[in-house]
Coordinates of C-alpha atoms and ligand atoms in Angstrom, one line a residue:
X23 CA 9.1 2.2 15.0
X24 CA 6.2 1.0 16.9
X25 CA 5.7 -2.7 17.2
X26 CA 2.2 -4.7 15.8
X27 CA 1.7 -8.1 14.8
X28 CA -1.2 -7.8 12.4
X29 CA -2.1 -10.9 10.2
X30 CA -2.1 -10.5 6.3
X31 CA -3.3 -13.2 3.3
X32 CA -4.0 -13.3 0.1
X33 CA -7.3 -14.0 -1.3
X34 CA -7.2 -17.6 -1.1
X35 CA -5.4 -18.0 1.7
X36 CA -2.6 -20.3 1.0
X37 CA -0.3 -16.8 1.0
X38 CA 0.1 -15.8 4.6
X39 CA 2.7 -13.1 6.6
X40 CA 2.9 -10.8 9.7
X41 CA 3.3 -7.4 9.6
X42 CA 5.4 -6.4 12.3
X43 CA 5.9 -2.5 12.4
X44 CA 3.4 0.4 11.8
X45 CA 3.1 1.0 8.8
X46 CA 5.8 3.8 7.3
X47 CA 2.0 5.7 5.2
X48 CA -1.7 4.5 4.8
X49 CA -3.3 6.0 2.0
X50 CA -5.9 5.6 -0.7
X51 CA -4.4 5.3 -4.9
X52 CA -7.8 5.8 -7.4
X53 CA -5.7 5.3 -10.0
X54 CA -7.2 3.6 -12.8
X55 CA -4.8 0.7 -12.2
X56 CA -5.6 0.0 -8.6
X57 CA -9.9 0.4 -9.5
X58 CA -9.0 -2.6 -12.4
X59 CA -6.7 -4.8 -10.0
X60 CA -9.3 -4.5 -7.0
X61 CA -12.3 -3.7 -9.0
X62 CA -13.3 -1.3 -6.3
X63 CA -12.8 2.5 -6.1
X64 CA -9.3 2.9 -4.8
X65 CA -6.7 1.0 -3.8
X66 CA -5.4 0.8 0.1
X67 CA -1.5 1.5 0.5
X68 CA 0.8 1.2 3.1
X69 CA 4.3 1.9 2.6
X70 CA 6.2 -0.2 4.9
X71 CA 9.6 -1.5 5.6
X72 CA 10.5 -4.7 3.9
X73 CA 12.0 -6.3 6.9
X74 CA 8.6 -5.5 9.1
X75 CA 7.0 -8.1 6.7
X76 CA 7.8 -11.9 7.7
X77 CA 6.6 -15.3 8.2
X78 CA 6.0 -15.3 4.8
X79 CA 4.1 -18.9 4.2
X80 CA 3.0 -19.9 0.8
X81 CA 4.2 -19.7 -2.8
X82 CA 4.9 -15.8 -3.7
X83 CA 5.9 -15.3 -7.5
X84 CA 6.6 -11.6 -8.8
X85 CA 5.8 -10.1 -12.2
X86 CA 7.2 -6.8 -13.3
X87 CA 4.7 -3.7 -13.3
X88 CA 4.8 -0.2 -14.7
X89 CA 2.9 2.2 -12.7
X90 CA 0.8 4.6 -14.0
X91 CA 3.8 7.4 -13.8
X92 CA 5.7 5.4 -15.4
X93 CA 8.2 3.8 -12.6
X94 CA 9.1 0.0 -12.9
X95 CA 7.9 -1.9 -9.8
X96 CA 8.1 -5.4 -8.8
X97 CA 5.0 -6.8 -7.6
X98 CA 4.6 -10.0 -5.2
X99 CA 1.8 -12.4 -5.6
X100 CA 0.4 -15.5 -4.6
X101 CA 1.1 -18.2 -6.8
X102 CA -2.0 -19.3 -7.2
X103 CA -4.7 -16.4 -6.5
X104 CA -2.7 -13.7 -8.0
X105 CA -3.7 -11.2 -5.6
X106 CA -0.8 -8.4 -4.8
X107 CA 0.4 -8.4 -1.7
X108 CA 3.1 -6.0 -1.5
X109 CA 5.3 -4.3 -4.0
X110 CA 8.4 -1.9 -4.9
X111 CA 10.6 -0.4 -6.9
X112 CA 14.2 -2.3 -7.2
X113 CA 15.9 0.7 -6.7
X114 CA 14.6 1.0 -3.2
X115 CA 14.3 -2.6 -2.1
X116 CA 14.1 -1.4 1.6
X117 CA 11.0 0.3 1.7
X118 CA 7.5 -1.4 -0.3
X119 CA 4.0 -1.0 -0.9
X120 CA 2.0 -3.7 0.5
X121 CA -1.8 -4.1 -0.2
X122 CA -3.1 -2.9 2.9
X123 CA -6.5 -5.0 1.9
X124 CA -4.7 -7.9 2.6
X125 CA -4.8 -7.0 6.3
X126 CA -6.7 -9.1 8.8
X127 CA -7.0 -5.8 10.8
X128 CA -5.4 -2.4 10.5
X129 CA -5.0 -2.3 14.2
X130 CA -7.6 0.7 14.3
X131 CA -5.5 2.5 11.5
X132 CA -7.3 4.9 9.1
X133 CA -5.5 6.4 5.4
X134 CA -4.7 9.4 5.6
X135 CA -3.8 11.2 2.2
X136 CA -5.2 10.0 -1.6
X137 CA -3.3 10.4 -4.7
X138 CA -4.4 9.9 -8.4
X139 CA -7.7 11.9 -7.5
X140 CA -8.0 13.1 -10.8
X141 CA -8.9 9.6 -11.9
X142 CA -11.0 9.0 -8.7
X143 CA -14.7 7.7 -8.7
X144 CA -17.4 10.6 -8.9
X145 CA -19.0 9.7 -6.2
X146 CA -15.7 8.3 -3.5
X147 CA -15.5 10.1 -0.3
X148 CA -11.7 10.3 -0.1
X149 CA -9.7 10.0 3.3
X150 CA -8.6 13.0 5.2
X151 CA -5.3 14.4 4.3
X152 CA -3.5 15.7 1.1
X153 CA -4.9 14.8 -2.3
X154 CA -2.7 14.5 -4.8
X155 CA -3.6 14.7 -8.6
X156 CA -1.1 12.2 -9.9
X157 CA 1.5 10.2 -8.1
X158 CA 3.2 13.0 -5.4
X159 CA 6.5 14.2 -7.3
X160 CA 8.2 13.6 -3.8
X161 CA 8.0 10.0 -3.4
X162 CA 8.3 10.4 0.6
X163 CA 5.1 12.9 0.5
X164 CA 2.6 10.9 1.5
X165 CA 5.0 9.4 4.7
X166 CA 5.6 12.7 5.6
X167 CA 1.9 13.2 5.5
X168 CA 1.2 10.5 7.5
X169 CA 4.1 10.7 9.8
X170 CA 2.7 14.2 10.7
X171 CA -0.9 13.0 11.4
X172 CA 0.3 10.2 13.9
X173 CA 2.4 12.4 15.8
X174 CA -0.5 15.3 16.1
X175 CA -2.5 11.7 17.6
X176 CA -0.2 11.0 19.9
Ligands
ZN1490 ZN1 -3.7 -16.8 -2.9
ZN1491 ZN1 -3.0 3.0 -7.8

């Protein structure tokens, strides 16, 4: 796994970590959920490996969350703000979904794949790669998707 040290925060900035590994996905959700939480089109994903976030400074409190498919996530926030900043299922405590907007700097990263496009804006221009209409029935789609597109970069 390829080493980075990219900055994150929350909204206020009392909430601060390092993300140490490239990211496991990148991708754009338009569920209805992520245009309500961000209050813009889509939400930016990354799945990444728990360990690869650290340094975590700040007050982080979790609340429990049911996606729009219906799977029971635990989401971490700041304390105060109550922005997201990662998040994931407690059956797979390994692997989570951390709010890519809280990202100083991607590191020159770009999403590739969108899912929930059935919900998406009218006018959105979604991000190259596989569109899913709901949440991908294989949960490792949209790493495979991404995983394939970095190593046709390299
Ligand atoms: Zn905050
Ligand atoms: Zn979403």
């Amino acid at each position: 796994m390829k080493t980075i040290a990219v900055p994150g925060r929350c909204r206020c900035g009392r909430v601060t970590f390092m993300l140490h590994e490239e990211p496991l996905s990148f991708y754009l959700c338009h569920c209805t959920d992520c245009q309500a939480e961000s209050g813009s089109a889509f939400g930016q994903s990354m799945h990444v490996r728990r360990k690869a976030i650290d340094s975590v400074d700040g007050v982080v409190q979790e609340h429990a969350y049911e996606g729009p498919s219906g799977v029971r996530n635990i989401l971490t926030h700041c304390a105060e703000c109550m922005t997201i900043i990662w998040g994931g299922r407690p059956d797979m405590p390994q692997v989570v979904g951390l709010n890519a907007g809280s990202l100083k700097d991607i590191a020159g990263l770009m999403p590739h794949g969108n899912m929930w496009t059935r919900s998406a804006r009218p006018w959105v221009t979604f991000a190259p790669g596989p569109r899913f209409e709901q949440q991908p029935e294989d949960p490792l789609a949209l790493v495979r998707a991404w995983q394939e597109h970095r190593s046709n970069e390299a």
